[in-house]
CSV table of C-alpha atoms in Angstrom, one decimal:
chain,number,residue,atom,x,y,z
G,300,MET,CA,-0.1,0.0,0.0
G,301,LYS,CA,2.0,3.0,-1.4
G,302,VAL,CA,2.4,6.3,0.3
G,303,TYR,CA,-0.6,8.5,-1.0
G,304,PRO,CA,0.7,10.6,-3.9
G,305,LYS,CA,0.9,14.3,-3.4
G,306,ILE,CA,-1.3,16.3,-5.6
G,307,PRO,CA,0.3,19.8,-7.0
G,308,ARG,CA,-1.7,23.0,-6.9
G,309,TYR,CA,-2.9,24.2,-10.2
G,310,ASP,CA,-0.4,27.0,-10.3
G,311,HIS,CA,2.5,24.5,-9.9
G,312,PRO,CA,5.0,25.5,-12.6
G,313,SER,CA,5.0,22.0,-13.9
G,314,VAL,CA,1.4,21.9,-14.8
G,315,PRO,CA,1.0,22.8,-18.4
G,316,GLU,CA,-1.8,24.9,-19.7
G,317,SER,CA,-2.8,22.1,-22.0
G,318,PHE,CA,-3.9,20.0,-18.9
G,319,PHE,CA,-7.0,22.1,-18.4
G,320,GLU,CA,-7.8,21.8,-22.1
G,321,SER,CA,-8.0,18.0,-21.8
G,322,GLU,CA,-11.0,16.2,-23.3
G,323,GLY,CA,-12.9,14.6,-20.4
G,324,LEU,CA,-11.3,16.6,-17.6
G,325,THR,CA,-13.1,15.5,-14.5
G,326,LEU,CA,-13.7,17.5,-11.3
G,327,VAL,CA,-13.9,15.5,-8.1
G,328,GLU,CA,-14.8,16.9,-4.6
G,329,LYS,CA,-11.8,16.9,-2.3
G,330,PHE,CA,-12.9,15.9,1.1
G,331,ASP,CA,-11.3,17.1,4.4
G,332,GLY,CA,-10.4,14.1,6.5
G,333,SER,CA,-7.5,11.8,6.8
G,334,SER,CA,-5.7,9.4,4.3
G,335,PHE,CA,-6.6,5.9,4.4
G,336,ARG,CA,-6.0,3.0,2.1
G,337,PHE,CA,-6.8,-0.8,2.1
G,338,THR,CA,-6.3,-4.0,0.2
G,339,LEU,CA,-7.7,-7.4,0.1
G,340,TYR,CA,-5.3,-10.2,1.0
G,341,ASP,CA,-6.0,-12.7,-1.7
G,342,GLU,CA,-4.2,-16.1,-1.3
G,343,ARG,CA,-4.2,-16.6,-5.0
G,344,PHE,CA,-1.8,-13.7,-5.4
G,345,SER,CA,0.2,-14.5,-2.3
G,346,ASP,CA,3.4,-13.8,-4.1
G,347,ARG,CA,2.5,-10.3,-5.2
G,348,TYR,CA,2.2,-8.9,-1.6
G,349,PRO,CA,5.2,-7.5,0.3
G,350,GLU,CA,6.0,-8.8,3.8
G,351,GLN,CA,4.3,-5.8,5.4
G,352,VAL,CA,0.9,-6.8,4.0
G,353,GLU,CA,1.3,-10.5,4.5
G,354,SER,CA,2.3,-10.1,8.2
G,355,ALA,CA,-0.5,-7.7,8.9
G,356,ALA,CA,-3.2,-10.0,7.2
G,357,ALA,CA,-5.1,-12.4,9.4
G,358,GLY,CA,-5.5,-15.0,6.7
G,359,ASP,CA,-7.1,-15.1,3.2
G,360,GLY,CA,-9.9,-12.4,3.0
G,361,SER,CA,-8.3,-9.9,5.3
G,362,LEU,CA,-8.8,-6.3,4.6
G,363,VAL,CA,-5.3,-4.9,5.5
G,364,PHE,CA,-5.5,-1.1,6.0
G,365,GLY,CA,-3.1,1.8,6.6
G,366,THR,CA,-2.7,5.5,6.7
G,367,ARG,CA,-0.5,7.8,4.7
G,368,LYS,CA,2.8,6.5,6.1
G,369,ALA,CA,2.2,3.0,7.4
G,370,ILE,CA,0.3,-0.2,7.3
G,371,ARG,CA,-1.9,-0.4,10.5
G,372,GLY,CA,-3.5,-3.8,10.7
G,373,SER,CA,-6.4,-6.0,9.4
G,374,HIS,CA,-10.1,-5.5,9.7
G,375,ARG,CA,-10.2,-8.7,11.7
G,376,ASP,CA,-8.1,-7.2,14.4
G,377,ASP,CA,-9.5,-6.3,17.9
G,378,LEU,CA,-10.5,-2.7,18.0
G,379,GLU,CA,-8.7,-2.2,21.2
G,380,ASP,CA,-5.5,-2.9,19.3
G,381,ILE,CA,-6.2,-0.1,16.8
G,382,ASP,CA,-5.9,3.8,17.1
G,383,GLY,CA,-9.1,5.1,18.1
G,384,ALA,CA,-9.3,7.6,15.1
G,385,LEU,CA,-9.6,4.4,12.8
G,386,HIS,CA,-12.3,2.6,14.7
G,387,ARG,CA,-15.1,3.8,12.5
G,388,ALA,CA,-13.1,3.2,9.2
G,389,VAL,CA,-12.5,-0.4,10.3
G,390,ARG,CA,-16.2,-1.0,11.2
G,391,CYS,CA,-16.7,0.4,7.7
G,392,LEU,CA,-14.5,-2.3,6.2
G,393,ARG,CA,-16.3,-5.0,8.2
G,394,GLU,CA,-19.8,-3.9,7.2
G,395,SER,CA,-19.6,-1.9,4.1
G,396,VAL,CA,-17.0,-3.5,1.7
G,397,ASP,CA,-17.8,-6.5,-0.2
G,398,THR,CA,-14.8,-8.7,-0.3
G,399,ALA,CA,-16.2,-11.1,-2.7
G,400,ALA,CA,-16.5,-8.3,-5.3
G,401,LEU,CA,-13.0,-7.2,-4.6
G,402,ARG,CA,-11.7,-10.7,-5.1
G,403,SER,CA,-13.5,-10.8,-8.4
G,404,LEU,CA,-11.9,-7.6,-9.4
G,405,HIS,CA,-8.5,-9.1,-8.5
G,406,ALA,CA,-9.2,-12.0,-11.0
G,407,GLU,CA,-10.2,-9.6,-13.7
G,408,SER,CA,-7.1,-7.4,-13.2
G,409,ASP,CA,-4.9,-10.3,-12.7
G,410,SER,CA,-3.5,-8.5,-9.7
G,411,PRO,CA,-4.5,-7.3,-6.2
G,412,LEU,CA,-5.6,-3.7,-5.9
G,413,VAL,CA,-5.0,-1.0,-3.4
G,414,VAL,CA,-8.1,1.2,-2.6
G,415,TYR,CA,-7.4,4.9,-1.7
G,416,ALA,CA,-9.9,6.6,0.5
G,417,GLU,CA,-10.6,9.6,2.8
G,418,ASN,CA,-11.3,8.5,6.4
G,419,LEU,CA,-14.0,11.2,7.2
G,420,VAL,CA,-12.8,12.3,10.6
G,421,TYR,CA,-13.0,15.9,11.9
G,422,SER,CA,-10.0,18.0,10.8
G,423,THR,CA,-10.6,21.5,9.7
G,424,LEU,CA,-14.2,21.5,8.1
G,425,ASP,CA,-17.1,20.4,10.3
G,426,TYR,CA,-19.5,18.8,7.8
G,427,GLY,CA,-22.1,18.3,10.8
G,428,TYR,CA,-20.5,15.3,12.4
G,429,THR,CA,-22.6,15.5,15.6
G,430,GLU,CA,-25.8,16.6,13.7
G,431,HIS,CA,-26.3,13.8,11.2
G,432,ASP,CA,-24.8,10.6,9.8
G,433,LEU,CA,-22.1,10.9,7.3
G,434,PRO,CA,-20.2,8.2,5.3
G,435,ALA,CA,-17.0,6.7,7.1
G,436,LEU,CA,-14.8,6.1,4.0
G,437,ILE,CA,-14.9,7.9,0.5
G,438,GLY,CA,-12.9,6.2,-2.2
G,439,PHE,CA,-11.0,8.4,-4.6
G,440,ASP,CA,-8.3,6.2,-6.3
G,441,ILE,CA,-7.3,2.5,-7.1
G,442,LEU,CA,-3.9,1.3,-7.9
G,443,PRO,CA,-3.0,-2.3,-9.1
G,444,TYR,CA,-0.1,-4.1,-7.4
G,445,ALA,CA,1.3,-4.6,-10.7
G,446,GLU,CA,2.2,-0.8,-10.7
G,447,ILE,CA,4.0,-1.0,-7.4
G,448,GLU,CA,7.6,-1.5,-7.3
G,449,THR,CA,8.2,-1.0,-3.6
G,450,MET,CA,6.1,-0.4,-0.5
G,451,THR,CA,8.5,2.3,0.8
G,452,PRO,CA,10.0,4.2,-2.3
G,453,PRO,CA,12.8,6.7,-2.0
G,454,GLY,CA,10.7,9.8,-2.7
G,455,ASN,CA,7.4,9.0,-4.4
G,456,PRO,CA,7.3,8.0,-8.1
G,457,TYR,CA,3.7,9.0,-8.3
G,458,ASP,CA,4.3,12.5,-7.1
G,459,GLU,CA,2.3,15.0,-9.5
G,460,THR,CA,1.0,12.1,-11.6
G,461,PHE,CA,-1.2,9.1,-11.3
G,462,GLU,CA,0.3,6.7,-14.0
G,463,GLY,CA,-0.5,3.3,-13.1
G,464,PHE,CA,-3.7,4.3,-11.2
G,465,LEU,CA,-7.0,3.1,-12.8
G,466,PRO,CA,-8.9,5.5,-15.2
G,467,THR,CA,-11.6,7.6,-13.6
G,468,GLU,CA,-14.4,5.6,-15.0
G,469,ALA,CA,-12.8,2.2,-14.2
G,470,ALA,CA,-12.1,3.3,-10.6
G,471,TRP,CA,-15.6,4.5,-10.0
G,472,ASP,CA,-17.1,1.4,-11.4
G,473,CYS,CA,-15.0,-0.7,-9.0
G,474,PHE,CA,-16.1,1.6,-5.9
G,475,GLU,CA,-19.6,0.9,-6.9
G,476,ARG,CA,-19.1,-2.9,-7.2
G,477,ILE,CA,-17.3,-3.4,-3.8
G,478,ARG,CA,-19.6,-1.0,-1.8
G,479,VAL,CA,-22.4,-2.6,0.3
G,480,GLU,CA,-25.3,-0.3,-0.5
G,481,THR,CA,-27.5,-1.5,2.4
G,482,ALA,CA,-24.9,-0.6,5.0
G,483,PRO,CA,-25.7,1.9,7.6
G,484,THR,CA,-24.9,5.5,6.5
G,485,ASP,CA,-22.5,6.3,9.3
G,486,LEU,CA,-20.5,3.1,8.4
G,487,SER,CA,-20.8,3.3,4.7
G,488,PHE,CA,-18.1,3.4,1.9
G,489,VAL,CA,-18.9,5.7,-1.0
G,490,PRO,CA,-17.2,7.0,-4.1
G,491,ALA,CA,-16.0,10.5,-4.1
G,492,THR,CA,-18.6,12.8,-5.7
G,493,ILE,CA,-17.9,13.7,-9.3
G,494,LEU,CA,-18.9,17.4,-9.6
G,495,GLU,CA,-18.4,18.2,-13.4
G,496,THR,CA,-16.8,16.8,-16.5
G,497,HIS,CA,-15.2,19.3,-19.0
G,498,SER,CA,-14.4,18.9,-22.8
G,499,GLY,CA,-11.7,21.4,-22.8
G,500,GLY,CA,-11.2,25.0,-21.9
G,501,PHE,CA,-11.6,24.8,-18.1
G,502,ASP,CA,-10.3,27.9,-16.4
G,503,PRO,CA,-9.3,27.2,-12.8
G,504,ALA,CA,-8.9,30.8,-11.9
G,505,ALA,CA,-12.5,31.6,-12.6
G,506,TYR,CA,-13.9,28.5,-11.0
G,507,THR,CA,-16.5,28.9,-8.2
G,508,PHE,CA,-16.2,26.3,-5.4
G,509,PRO,CA,-19.6,24.7,-4.7
G,510,SER,CA,-21.1,23.4,-1.5
G,511,SER,CA,-20.0,20.0,-0.3
G,512,SER,CA,-22.1,17.0,-1.3
G,513,LEU,CA,-22.0,16.1,2.4
G,514,THR,CA,-23.9,19.3,3.5
G,515,PRO,CA,-25.1,22.4,1.7
G,516,ALA,CA,-24.0,24.5,4.7
G,517,VAL,CA,-20.2,23.9,4.0
G,518,THR,CA,-18.2,24.9,1.0
G,519,VAL,CA,-15.8,22.2,-0.3
G,520,GLU,CA,-12.3,22.2,0.7
G,521,GLY,CA,-11.3,22.0,-2.9
G,522,VAL,CA,-11.6,19.9,-6.0
G,523,VAL,CA,-9.3,17.6,-7.8
G,524,ALA,CA,-9.1,17.8,-11.6
G,525,ARG,CA,-8.3,14.4,-13.0
G,526,SER,CA,-7.1,13.9,-16.6
G,527,ASP,CA,-6.9,10.2,-17.9
G,528,GLU,CA,-5.5,11.7,-21.0
G,529,HIS,CA,-2.5,13.2,-19.2
G,530,ALA,CA,-2.5,10.5,-16.4
G,531,ARG,CA,-2.5,13.2,-14.1
G,532,ARG,CA,-4.5,14.9,-11.2
G,533,VAL,CA,-4.2,18.4,-9.9
G,534,LYS,CA,-5.6,19.8,-6.7
G,535,LEU,CA,-7.4,23.1,-6.5
G,536,VAL,CA,-7.7,24.4,-2.9
G,537,ARG,CA,-9.8,27.4,-2.1
G,538,GLU,CA,-7.9,30.2,-0.3
G,539,ALA,CA,-10.6,30.5,2.3
G,540,PHE,CA,-10.1,26.8,3.4
G,541,GLU,CA,-6.3,27.4,3.5
G,542,GLU,CA,-6.7,30.4,5.7
G,543,LEU,CA,-9.2,28.5,8.1
G,544,ASN,CA,-6.7,25.6,8.2
G,545,ARG,CA,-4.0,28.1,9.3
G,546,GLU,CA,-6.3,29.7,12.0
G,547,GLN,CA,-7.2,26.3,13.4
G,548,PHE,CA,-3.9,24.6,13.3
G,549,GLY,CA,-1.3,27.2,13.0
G,550,ARG,CA,1.0,28.0,10.2
G,551,GLN,CA,3.7,25.9,8.7
G,552,PRO,CA,7.3,27.1,9.5
G,553,GLU,CA,7.8,28.6,6.1
G,554,ASP,CA,4.6,30.6,6.3
G,555,ALA,CA,5.2,32.0,9.7
G,556,GLU,CA,5.0,35.9,10.0
G,557,SER,CA,6.7,36.2,13.3
G,558,GLY,CA,9.4,34.4,15.6
G,559,ALA,CA,6.7,33.0,17.9
G,560,GLU,CA,4.5,31.6,15.1
G,561,TYR,CA,7.8,29.9,13.7
G,562,VAL,CA,8.5,28.4,17.1
G,563,VAL,CA,4.9,27.1,17.5
G,564,ALA,CA,4.9,25.7,14.0
G,565,CYS,CA,8.1,23.8,14.6
G,566,TYR,CA,7.7,22.6,18.3
G,567,CYS,CA,4.0,22.8,19.1
G,568,THR,CA,3.0,19.4,17.3
G,569,PRO,CA,-0.3,17.6,17.6
G,570,ALA,CA,1.7,14.7,18.9
G,571,ARG,CA,3.3,16.7,21.8
G,572,ILE,CA,-0.2,18.1,22.7
G,573,ARG,CA,-1.8,14.6,22.7
G,574,LYS,CA,1.1,13.3,24.9
G,575,GLN,CA,0.3,15.9,27.6
G,576,ILE,CA,-3.4,15.3,27.4
G,577,ARG,CA,-2.9,11.6,27.8
G,578,THR,CA,-0.7,12.3,30.8
G,579,MET,CA,-3.2,14.6,32.4
G,580,VAL,CA,-6.1,12.0,32.0
G,581,LEU,CA,-4.4,8.7,32.4
G,582,GLU,CA,-1.7,9.5,34.8
G,583,ASP,CA,-3.2,12.5,36.8
G,584,GLY,CA,-6.7,11.3,36.7
G,585,ARG,CA,-8.1,14.4,35.2
G,586,GLU,CA,-11.5,14.3,33.4
G,587,PHE,CA,-11.2,14.7,29.6
G,588,GLY,CA,-12.9,18.0,28.3
G,589,LEU,CA,-12.1,21.2,26.8
G,590,HIS,CA,-11.7,22.6,30.4
G,591,LEU,CA,-8.3,20.9,30.4
G,592,ASN,CA,-6.9,23.7,28.4
G,593,ASP,CA,-6.4,25.9,31.3
G,594,ASP,CA,-3.6,23.8,32.6
G,595,LEU,CA,-2.7,22.0,29.2
G,596,TYR,CA,-1.1,24.8,27.1
G,597,PRO,CA,1.3,25.9,29.9
G,598,ARG,CA,2.5,22.3,30.2
G,599,VAL,CA,2.9,22.0,26.4
G,600,VAL,CA,5.1,25.1,26.5
G,601,GLU,CA,7.1,23.9,29.4
G,602,ASP,CA,7.7,20.6,27.5
G,603,MET,CA,8.8,22.5,24.4
G,604,TRP,CA,11.4,24.4,26.5
G,605,ALA,CA,12.5,21.2,28.3
G,606,GLU,CA,12.9,19.0,25.4
G,607,ASN,CA,14.2,21.5,22.8
G,608,TRP,CA,16.0,24.2,24.7
G,609,PRO,CA,19.3,24.0,22.9
G,610,GLU,CA,17.5,24.1,19.5
G,611,LEU,CA,15.3,27.0,20.7
G,612,MET,CA,18.3,28.9,21.7
G,613,GLY,CA,20.1,28.3,18.5
G,614,LEU,CA,17.3,29.5,16.2
G,615,ASP,CA,18.2,32.1,13.7
G,616,VAL,CA,14.9,34.0,14.5
G,617,SER,CA,14.1,36.2,17.4
G,618,PHE,CA,10.9,35.7,19.5
G,619,THR,CA,9.5,36.9,22.7
G,620,PRO,CA,8.6,33.7,24.9
G,621,ALA,CA,5.5,35.5,26.2
G,622,ASP,CA,4.1,35.6,22.7
G,623,VAL,CA,4.3,31.8,22.3
G,624,TYR,CA,1.8,31.2,25.0
G,625,PRO,CA,-1.5,32.5,23.4
G,626,LEU,CA,-0.6,30.7,20.1
G,627,VAL,CA,0.0,27.4,22.0
G,628,ALA,CA,-3.2,27.9,23.7
G,629,GLU,CA,-5.1,28.2,20.4
G,630,ARG,CA,-3.3,25.0,19.1
G,631,CYS,CA,-4.3,23.1,22.2
G,632,ILE,CA,-8.0,24.0,22.3
G,633,THR,CA,-8.2,23.0,18.6
G,634,GLU,CA,-6.6,19.6,19.4
G,635,LEU,CA,-9.0,19.1,22.3
G,636,ARG,CA,-12.0,19.7,20.1
G,637,LYS,CA,-10.7,17.3,17.3
G,638,MET,CA,-10.1,14.5,19.8
G,639,LYS,CA,-13.7,15.1,21.5
G,640,THR,CA,-15.5,15.1,18.2
G,641,ASN,CA,-13.6,12.1,16.7
G,642,ALA,CA,-13.8,10.1,19.9
G,643,GLU,CA,-17.7,10.5,19.7
G,644,LEU,CA,-17.6,9.7,16.0
G,645,ASN,CA,-15.5,6.5,16.4
G,646,GLU,CA,-17.3,5.6,19.8
G,647,THR,CA,-14.0,5.3,21.6
G,648,ASP,CA,-12.2,6.9,24.4
G,649,PRO,CA,-10.6,10.3,23.5
G,650,THR,CA,-7.2,9.3,24.8
G,651,THR,CA,-7.0,6.5,22.1
G,652,VAL,CA,-7.5,8.9,19.2
G,653,TRP,CA,-4.3,9.4,17.3
G,654,GLU,CA,-2.5,7.7,20.2
G,655,HIS,CA,0.1,6.3,17.7
G,656,LEU,CA,-0.6,8.4,14.7
G,657,SER,CA,1.6,11.6,14.0
């Protein structure tokens, strides 16, 4: 299961104008969640699977799943052994993916397949997770194992391209074949929404982003323009989403506008915040909730100083330590809200959400 290929912005210098003049350019909704992928372990093709998949599989017919960076287990594993942020996705694999249909697709392709999907957890956009049922997994790509040279490639050979991936029509046909239509909505697997198909002359600069197919109250994160002709996909992200993302989760180091922002971007990581939350709840006996932030953010700052003091003192940027505190407080309350919402969504303890994920 390959690392999910990055998708360049439309203004990337390597994207030729001819891309947007392609016949059959397809615009697909880009959903805001977490990267997910799965594959069926099919003993008929046992020699095609790398050791990582084979060791994770619990026998023939196992759906081995992973995130962007690693294989995480099998759908037959005990949920207690799986990160809480993945529980609903695993339940979806159990109830909403037709393994018999996927096995038939393997035979037709003469190769196992990797299915790429968005794990619909709360990240930046709130689609109304606490108000109504939403799908669990949204499929957007399929890659035959015949096109995979290594599970951990140096760099990414599929960066800025999708050569080897199934054409759009073929992939969406597969999604429809493997989904169980009678599954409960909140545990369902569905194909990504195709918004438009253009026959050439698409102008990305003039494009108006529509409402999300999940809820009319939310504008899409962006769209992915797919061209089978060019064997390529290009992501168009609306500026308002990028700004919302920065407001909620802080800026990237290269986007920092002050020394304090740079420090927070580099050292106030989600993993560091979650580590302190887990300590407060599991070791100190505190009740989980947003109220933890009063004591949480000073602990996170203290942990930053204690662990990274030599690096902080050697930074080639100037900053006022007092300015770091309010920025860390904002990051911490955002992480608490994400953990709370996603714990409810996955029906699990908040301290198990992203326990092992970075």
